Coordinates of C-alpha atoms in Angstrom, one line a residue:
Chain A
X1 CA -32.4 -28.5 28.8
X2 CA -31.5 -30.0 25.5
X3 CA -28.0 -30.8 24.2
X4 CA -27.8 -27.6 22.1
X5 CA -28.8 -25.4 25.0
X6 CA -26.2 -27.2 27.2
X7 CA -23.6 -26.8 24.7
X8 CA -24.4 -23.1 24.3
X9 CA -24.2 -22.5 28.0
X10 CA -21.0 -24.3 28.2
X11 CA -19.4 -22.2 25.5
X12 CA -20.6 -18.9 27.0
X13 CA -19.7 -20.1 30.5
X14 CA -16.1 -20.5 29.2
X15 CA -16.0 -16.9 27.7
X16 CA -17.3 -15.3 30.8
X17 CA -15.1 -17.4 33.2
X18 CA -18.1 -18.6 35.4
X19 CA -20.5 -21.3 35.4
X20 CA -23.9 -20.3 33.9
X21 CA -27.0 -22.7 34.2
X22 CA -29.8 -20.9 32.7
X23 CA -30.6 -19.1 29.4
X24 CA -32.9 -16.7 31.3
X25 CA -29.8 -14.9 32.8
X26 CA -29.8 -11.2 31.9
X27 CA -26.9 -8.9 31.5
X28 CA -27.4 -7.2 34.8
X29 CA -27.2 -10.7 36.4
X30 CA -23.6 -11.4 35.3
X31 CA -21.1 -9.0 36.6
X32 CA -18.5 -10.2 34.1
X33 CA -21.0 -9.3 31.2
X34 CA -20.0 -5.7 30.4
X35 CA -20.1 -3.8 27.2
X36 CA -16.7 -5.2 26.1
X37 CA -17.8 -8.8 26.9
X38 CA -21.1 -8.1 25.0
X39 CA -19.2 -7.5 21.9
X40 CA -16.8 -10.3 22.5
X41 CA -19.9 -12.7 22.8
X42 CA -21.2 -11.5 19.5
X43 CA -17.9 -12.1 17.9
X44 CA -17.3 -15.5 19.3
X45 CA -20.9 -16.6 18.7
X46 CA -20.7 -15.4 15.2
X47 CA -17.8 -17.4 14.5
X48 CA -18.7 -20.6 16.3
X49 CA -22.2 -20.7 14.8
X50 CA -21.4 -19.2 11.6
X51 CA -23.9 -16.5 11.9
X52 CA -23.9 -12.8 11.6
X53 CA -25.4 -10.5 14.0
X54 CA -26.5 -7.2 12.4
X55 CA -25.1 -4.1 14.4
X56 CA -28.6 -2.7 15.1
X57 CA -29.6 -6.2 16.7
X58 CA -26.6 -6.0 19.1
X59 CA -27.9 -3.5 21.6
X60 CA -31.2 -5.2 21.8
X61 CA -29.6 -8.5 23.2
X62 CA -30.4 -8.4 26.8
X63 CA -30.4 -12.1 28.0
X64 CA -28.5 -15.4 27.1
X65 CA -31.7 -16.5 25.6
X66 CA -31.7 -13.6 23.1
X67 CA -28.0 -14.7 22.2
X68 CA -29.3 -18.3 21.9
X69 CA -32.0 -17.7 19.6
X70 CA -29.7 -15.4 17.4
X71 CA -27.5 -18.6 16.9
X72 CA -30.5 -20.3 15.4
X73 CA -31.6 -22.1 18.6
X74 CA -35.1 -22.2 19.8
X75 CA -35.4 -22.3 23.6
Chain B
X1 CA -33.2 15.7 8.5
X2 CA -31.8 19.1 7.5
X3 CA -29.4 18.6 4.6
X4 CA -27.0 21.5 4.3
X5 CA -25.1 22.3 1.1
X6 CA -22.0 24.3 0.5
X7 CA -20.8 24.7 -3.2
X8 CA -17.7 26.3 -4.8
X9 CA -15.2 24.6 -2.4
X10 CA -12.4 22.2 -3.2
X11 CA -10.4 20.1 -0.9
X12 CA -6.8 21.0 -1.6
X13 CA -5.2 18.4 0.9
X14 CA -5.1 16.8 4.2
X15 CA -2.3 15.8 6.5
X16 CA -2.0 14.5 9.8
X17 CA 0.8 14.2 12.7
X18 CA 1.2 11.6 15.4
X19 CA 2.9 11.3 18.6
X20 CA 6.4 9.7 18.5
X21 CA 5.4 7.0 21.0
X22 CA 3.8 3.9 19.6
X23 CA 2.2 1.5 22.0
X24 CA 1.7 -2.1 21.5
X25 CA -1.8 -2.6 22.6
X26 CA -1.5 -6.3 23.6
X27 CA 0.9 -5.4 26.1
X28 CA -1.3 -2.7 27.4
X29 CA -4.2 -5.1 27.5
X30 CA -2.1 -7.7 29.2
X31 CA -1.0 -5.2 31.8
X32 CA -4.4 -3.6 32.5
X33 CA -6.7 -6.6 32.0
X34 CA -4.8 -9.9 32.5
X35 CA -6.9 -12.8 31.3
X36 CA -9.4 -10.5 29.8
X37 CA -6.7 -9.0 27.5
X38 CA -7.9 -11.2 24.4
X39 CA -11.4 -9.9 24.8
X40 CA -10.5 -6.4 24.6
X41 CA -8.0 -6.9 21.6
X42 CA -10.6 -8.9 19.6
X43 CA -13.6 -6.7 20.2
X44 CA -11.6 -3.3 19.6
X45 CA -9.2 -4.7 16.9
X46 CA -6.9 -2.0 17.9
X47 CA -3.4 -3.5 17.8
X48 CA -1.2 -0.5 18.2
X49 CA -1.8 3.0 19.5
X50 CA -0.2 6.5 19.3
X51 CA 0.2 8.0 22.8
X52 CA 1.3 11.7 23.3
X53 CA 4.0 12.3 25.7
X54 CA 4.2 15.5 27.9
X55 CA 4.6 18.5 25.7
X56 CA 2.7 17.0 22.6
X57 CA -0.6 18.7 22.4
X58 CA -3.6 18.8 20.2
X59 CA -2.4 22.2 18.9
X60 CA 1.1 21.1 18.5
X61 CA 0.3 18.0 16.4
X62 CA -2.2 19.9 14.3
X63 CA 0.2 22.8 13.7
X64 CA 2.9 20.3 12.7
X65 CA 0.4 18.7 10.1
X66 CA -0.5 22.2 8.9
X67 CA 3.1 23.2 8.4
X68 CA 3.9 20.0 6.2
X69 CA 0.5 20.6 4.4
X70 CA 1.1 24.3 3.6
X71 CA 4.7 23.5 2.6
X72 CA 3.8 20.7 0.3
X73 CA 1.2 22.7 -1.3
X74 CA 3.4 25.9 -1.4
X75 CA 0.6 27.9 0.1
X76 CA 1.3 31.6 0.9
X77 CA 0.0 31.9 4.4
X78 CA -1.0 35.5 3.9
X79 CA -3.7 34.2 1.5
X80 CA -5.5 32.2 4.3
X81 CA -8.8 33.7 5.4
X82 CA -9.6 31.4 8.3
X83 CA -8.6 28.8 10.7
X84 CA -11.1 26.6 12.4
X85 CA -10.0 24.4 15.0
X86 CA -11.9 21.2 16.3
X87 CA -10.8 19.7 19.7
X88 CA -12.2 18.7 23.0
X89 CA -8.6 18.8 24.5
X90 CA -7.4 22.3 23.6
X91 CA -3.8 23.2 24.5
X92 CA -5.4 25.9 26.8
X93 CA -9.1 26.3 27.9
X94 CA -8.4 29.9 26.8
X95 CA -7.4 31.1 24.4
X96 CA -8.7 28.3 22.0
X97 CA -6.5 26.3 19.5
X98 CA -7.7 28.5 16.6
X99 CA -6.3 31.7 18.1
X100 CA -3.1 30.1 19.2
X101 CA -2.7 28.5 15.8
X102 CA -3.1 32.0 14.1
X103 CA 0.1 33.1 15.8
X104 CA 2.1 29.6 15.8
X105 CA 1.4 29.2 12.0
X106 CA 2.1 32.8 11.4
X107 CA -1.3 33.7 9.7
X108 CA -2.6 37.1 9.1
X109 CA -4.2 39.1 12.0
X110 CA -7.3 39.4 9.8
X111 CA -8.0 35.5 9.7
X112 CA -11.3 34.4 11.2
X113 CA -10.3 32.2 13.9
X114 CA -12.9 29.9 15.2
X115 CA -12.9 27.2 17.9
X116 CA -15.3 24.1 17.9
X117 CA -15.5 22.1 21.2
X118 CA -16.4 18.9 19.7
X119 CA -15.5 15.2 20.3
X120 CA -15.6 12.4 17.9
X121 CA -18.3 13.9 15.8
X122 CA -16.2 17.0 15.1
X123 CA -14.7 16.6 11.8
X124 CA -18.0 17.0 9.5
X125 CA -18.8 19.8 11.8
X126 CA -15.5 21.5 11.3
X127 CA -15.6 20.8 7.7
X128 CA -18.9 22.5 7.3
X129 CA -17.9 25.7 9.2
X130 CA -14.6 25.8 7.2
X131 CA -16.3 25.3 3.8
X132 CA -18.9 28.0 4.7
X133 CA -16.0 30.4 5.5
X134 CA -14.3 29.6 2.1
X135 CA -17.5 30.3 0.3
X136 CA -18.1 33.6 2.2
X137 CA -14.3 34.8 2.1
X138 CA -13.4 33.4 -1.1
X139 CA -10.0 32.6 0.4
X140 CA -8.3 29.5 1.5
X141 CA -9.3 28.1 5.0
X142 CA -7.4 25.8 7.2
X143 CA -9.2 23.2 9.3
X144 CA -7.2 21.9 12.3
X145 CA -8.6 18.7 14.1
X146 CA -6.9 17.0 16.8
X147 CA -7.1 15.7 20.4
X148 CA -4.6 14.4 23.0
X149 CA -7.2 12.5 25.0
X150 CA -5.1 9.6 26.6
X151 CA -4.3 11.7 29.8
X152 CA -7.9 11.4 30.5
X153 CA -8.5 7.6 29.9
X154 CA -10.0 5.4 32.6
X155 CA -10.0 1.6 32.8
X156 CA -12.6 1.2 30.1
X157 CA -11.0 3.6 27.6
X158 CA -7.2 3.1 28.2
X159 CA -6.9 0.4 25.7
X160 CA -8.6 2.2 23.0
X161 CA -7.8 5.8 22.9
X162 CA -4.9 7.5 20.8
X163 CA -3.8 10.9 20.1
X164 CA -3.2 12.8 16.6
X165 CA -3.5 16.2 15.1
X166 CA -4.6 17.0 11.5
X167 CA -4.7 19.7 9.0
X168 CA -7.2 20.1 6.1
X169 CA -6.9 22.9 3.5
X170 CA -10.1 24.0 1.7
X171 CA -10.0 26.5 -1.2
X172 CA -12.4 28.4 -3.4
X173 CA -13.2 26.6 -6.7
X174 CA -16.2 27.9 -8.7
X175 CA -16.4 24.7 -10.8
X176 CA -17.0 22.3 -7.6
X177 CA -20.4 21.0 -7.0
X178 CA -22.2 21.2 -3.7
X179 CA -20.8 19.3 -0.7
X180 CA -23.7 18.1 1.6
X181 CA -23.9 17.7 5.5
X182 CA -26.4 16.5 8.0
X183 CA -26.1 16.7 11.8
X184 CA -27.8 15.0 14.7
X185 CA -27.7 16.0 18.5
X186 CA -29.0 14.5 21.6
X187 CA -27.9 16.3 24.4
X188 CA -30.1 14.6 26.9
X189 CA -27.6 11.7 26.7
X190 CA -24.5 13.7 27.3
X191 CA -23.7 11.6 30.5
X192 CA -23.1 8.6 28.3
X193 CA -19.8 10.0 27.0
X194 CA -18.3 13.2 28.6
X195 CA -15.0 14.4 29.8
X196 CA -15.3 15.4 33.3
X197 CA -11.8 15.2 34.8
X198 CA -11.6 11.9 33.3
X199 CA -13.2 10.4 30.0
X200 CA -16.4 8.7 31.3
X201 CA -18.2 6.4 29.0
X202 CA -21.2 4.1 29.2
X203 CA -20.3 1.5 26.7
X204 CA -23.6 0.2 26.3
X205 CA -25.2 3.6 25.8
X206 CA -22.6 4.6 23.2
X207 CA -22.9 1.4 21.2
X208 CA -26.8 1.7 21.1
X209 CA -26.3 5.2 19.8
X210 CA -24.1 4.2 16.9
X211 CA -25.9 1.0 16.2
X212 CA -29.5 2.7 16.1
X213 CA -29.2 6.5 15.8
X214 CA -26.1 6.8 13.7
X215 CA -27.1 4.1 11.4
X216 CA -30.4 5.8 10.9
X217 CA -28.8 9.3 10.4
X218 CA -26.3 7.9 7.7
X219 CA -28.8 5.7 6.0
X220 CA -31.3 8.5 5.8
X221 CA -28.7 10.8 4.5
X222 CA -27.6 8.4 1.9
X223 CA -30.9 7.9 0.3
X224 CA -30.5 8.7 -3.3
X225 CA -26.8 9.4 -2.9
X226 CA -23.7 7.4 -3.7
X227 CA -20.2 7.3 -2.1
X228 CA -17.0 5.8 -3.4
X229 CA -15.5 5.9 0.1
X230 CA -16.6 5.6 3.6
X231 CA -14.6 7.1 6.4
X232 CA -16.3 6.7 9.7
X233 CA -14.8 7.6 13.1
X234 CA -12.9 4.8 14.3
X235 CA -14.3 4.2 17.6
X236 CA -13.1 0.7 17.2
X237 CA -12.4 -1.5 14.2
X238 CA -15.4 -3.8 14.9
X239 CA -17.9 -0.8 15.0
X240 CA -16.4 0.7 11.9
X241 CA -16.7 -2.5 10.0
X242 CA -20.2 -3.4 11.3
X243 CA -21.4 0.2 10.6
X244 CA -20.1 -0.2 6.9
X245 CA -21.6 -3.5 6.5
X246 CA -25.0 -2.4 7.8
X247 CA -24.9 0.5 5.1
X248 CA -23.8 -1.7 2.4
X249 CA -20.5 0.4 2.3
X250 CA -18.0 -2.4 3.5
X251 CA -16.3 -2.5 0.1
X252 CA -15.5 1.1 0.4
X253 CA -14.5 1.4 4.1
X254 CA -11.3 3.1 5.2
X255 CA -9.8 1.4 8.3
X256 CA -7.1 3.1 10.3
X257 CA -8.1 2.4 13.9
X258 CA -6.2 -0.9 14.1
X259 CA -2.8 1.0 13.8
X260 CA -3.4 4.2 15.5
X261 CA -6.3 3.6 18.1
X262 CA -9.4 5.7 18.5
X263 CA -8.1 9.2 17.6
X264 CA -11.4 11.1 18.3
X265 CA -12.7 13.2 15.6
X266 CA -9.2 13.3 13.9
X267 CA -9.8 9.6 12.9
X268 CA -11.8 10.9 10.0
X269 CA -9.1 13.3 8.9
X270 CA -6.5 10.6 9.2
X271 CA -8.6 7.9 7.2
X272 CA -9.1 10.5 4.5
X273 CA -5.5 11.6 4.4
X274 CA -4.4 8.0 4.1
X275 CA -7.0 7.2 1.4
X276 CA -5.9 10.3 -0.7
X277 CA -2.2 9.5 -0.2
X278 CA -3.2 6.0 -1.7
X279 CA -4.6 7.7 -4.9
X280 CA -8.3 8.0 -3.9
X281 CA -10.4 10.3 -5.9
X282 CA -14.3 10.5 -6.0
X283 CA -17.1 11.1 -3.5
X284 CA -16.1 10.4 0.0
X285 CA -18.7 9.9 2.9
X286 CA -17.3 11.2 6.2
X287 CA -19.0 10.2 9.4
X288 CA -18.2 11.3 12.9
X289 CA -20.1 10.4 16.2
X290 CA -19.6 10.4 19.8
X291 CA -19.8 12.8 22.7
X292 CA -22.8 15.0 22.8
X293 CA -24.1 12.6 22.0
X294 CA -23.8 13.8 18.5
X295 CA -23.1 12.8 15.1
X296 CA -22.4 14.5 11.6
X297 CA -22.1 13.1 8.0
X298 CA -20.5 15.1 5.0
X299 CA -20.6 13.8 1.5
X300 CA -17.6 15.6 -0.4
X301 CA -15.6 15.6 -3.6
X302 CA -12.2 14.4 -3.4

C-alpha cells in the first residue's frame, strides 16, 4: 500500500469511526456505511481532494476503491 | 417520453402555510444521532424544519394558504370550478381533502373535487390535472398540495421531514401559451419508499432513482427547451443542488429545503411561491420525484 492509499484509508477511517485496512472493502462490509454516510463520504472527499463527483456517479460507488479512484488515485 | 400540453391557462398565484413550530435540526440530530449528527446535517443541508403539532393537518394548512391566496387576489369563491388536492397524508382516509376543502373553503356544490394520492412527485401531477380542468371548465381551479408527514418519520427520516400546505390558483387565459408536462412511474420499486404505518425509505434506492432515472427524465424533457427557474422537490439540499448542477441549471435553482425541511410535494409549491414573492417571472421548470417510485416535470409560464 502506497502513501496515498494509506492517507486515503486513514481519512475514511476517521469519518466512519473504525479502522479500515483495505480498499477492497465494499459498502455491505462496513455497517457504518449507510446511505447517509455514503453522501457524507462524497462531500468530504470532494472537499479534501478538490474534486466533484457527479450525482449520476454517486450510486455506482460500491467500494472504497471506487471512491479512491474518483479522488484521482490509481490503486 | 410522452409530453403533454395544456394551453390557455395562467398561474394567478401560489401561497403556502407552515406549522407554527420551528425545529432546530442540529438539536434533533444531536438528540437522535449523537456523534453522527454532523453527518446528517452536512449531507441533508437541512438546518431548520417546520413540524405540525396535533390538530395541524395537511388540509388545514392548505386551506389556510388558500384563504390567504383567494383573499389577496380578491377571488369570488363562487367562480371556482374545481379543487384538486394532492396529499398522501390527507386529514381523513375518506372523504378526501378535496371534498372536505369544498365545504371548508365555502366553494360551490358544483365544483369538480378531485383527490390525488401522490407523494413527493405530486405537484406537477396536480398542476396538470388542475390546468386540464381550467381548460375544460373555463373557470378558475384551486390546487391544494400539502402533507403532514412527520408523525410517520422513522430514524432515517426524522431529521429531514417537515410539514406544509399550499394553494395554487389557475385561471383561464386565452393568450397563454402551452404548459408542458412529462411523467415517469416505476411501481415495481414501490418498496423503496412507502408509507406503511411508518414512512419506510431505502436511502440507496431512492438516491439511485433520483440520480439516474430522474436526471434522465428531466434532461430528456428539457431537450430543445429552456427554463429561467428550476424548482425541484427538496428531498435534501445536496440532492437539489447536484440535480441542478447535472442539468446545467445550478444558476437558476430555488432552494427552500434548508429552512423548512423536506416538505414532500409541497416543497415545489413553496419554492415557486418564494420565487414569485421575490419577483420572478419567466419559464419555470418544476420537478417532483419520490414515492411510487414516480416523477413529474412541468414547464410553465409564471
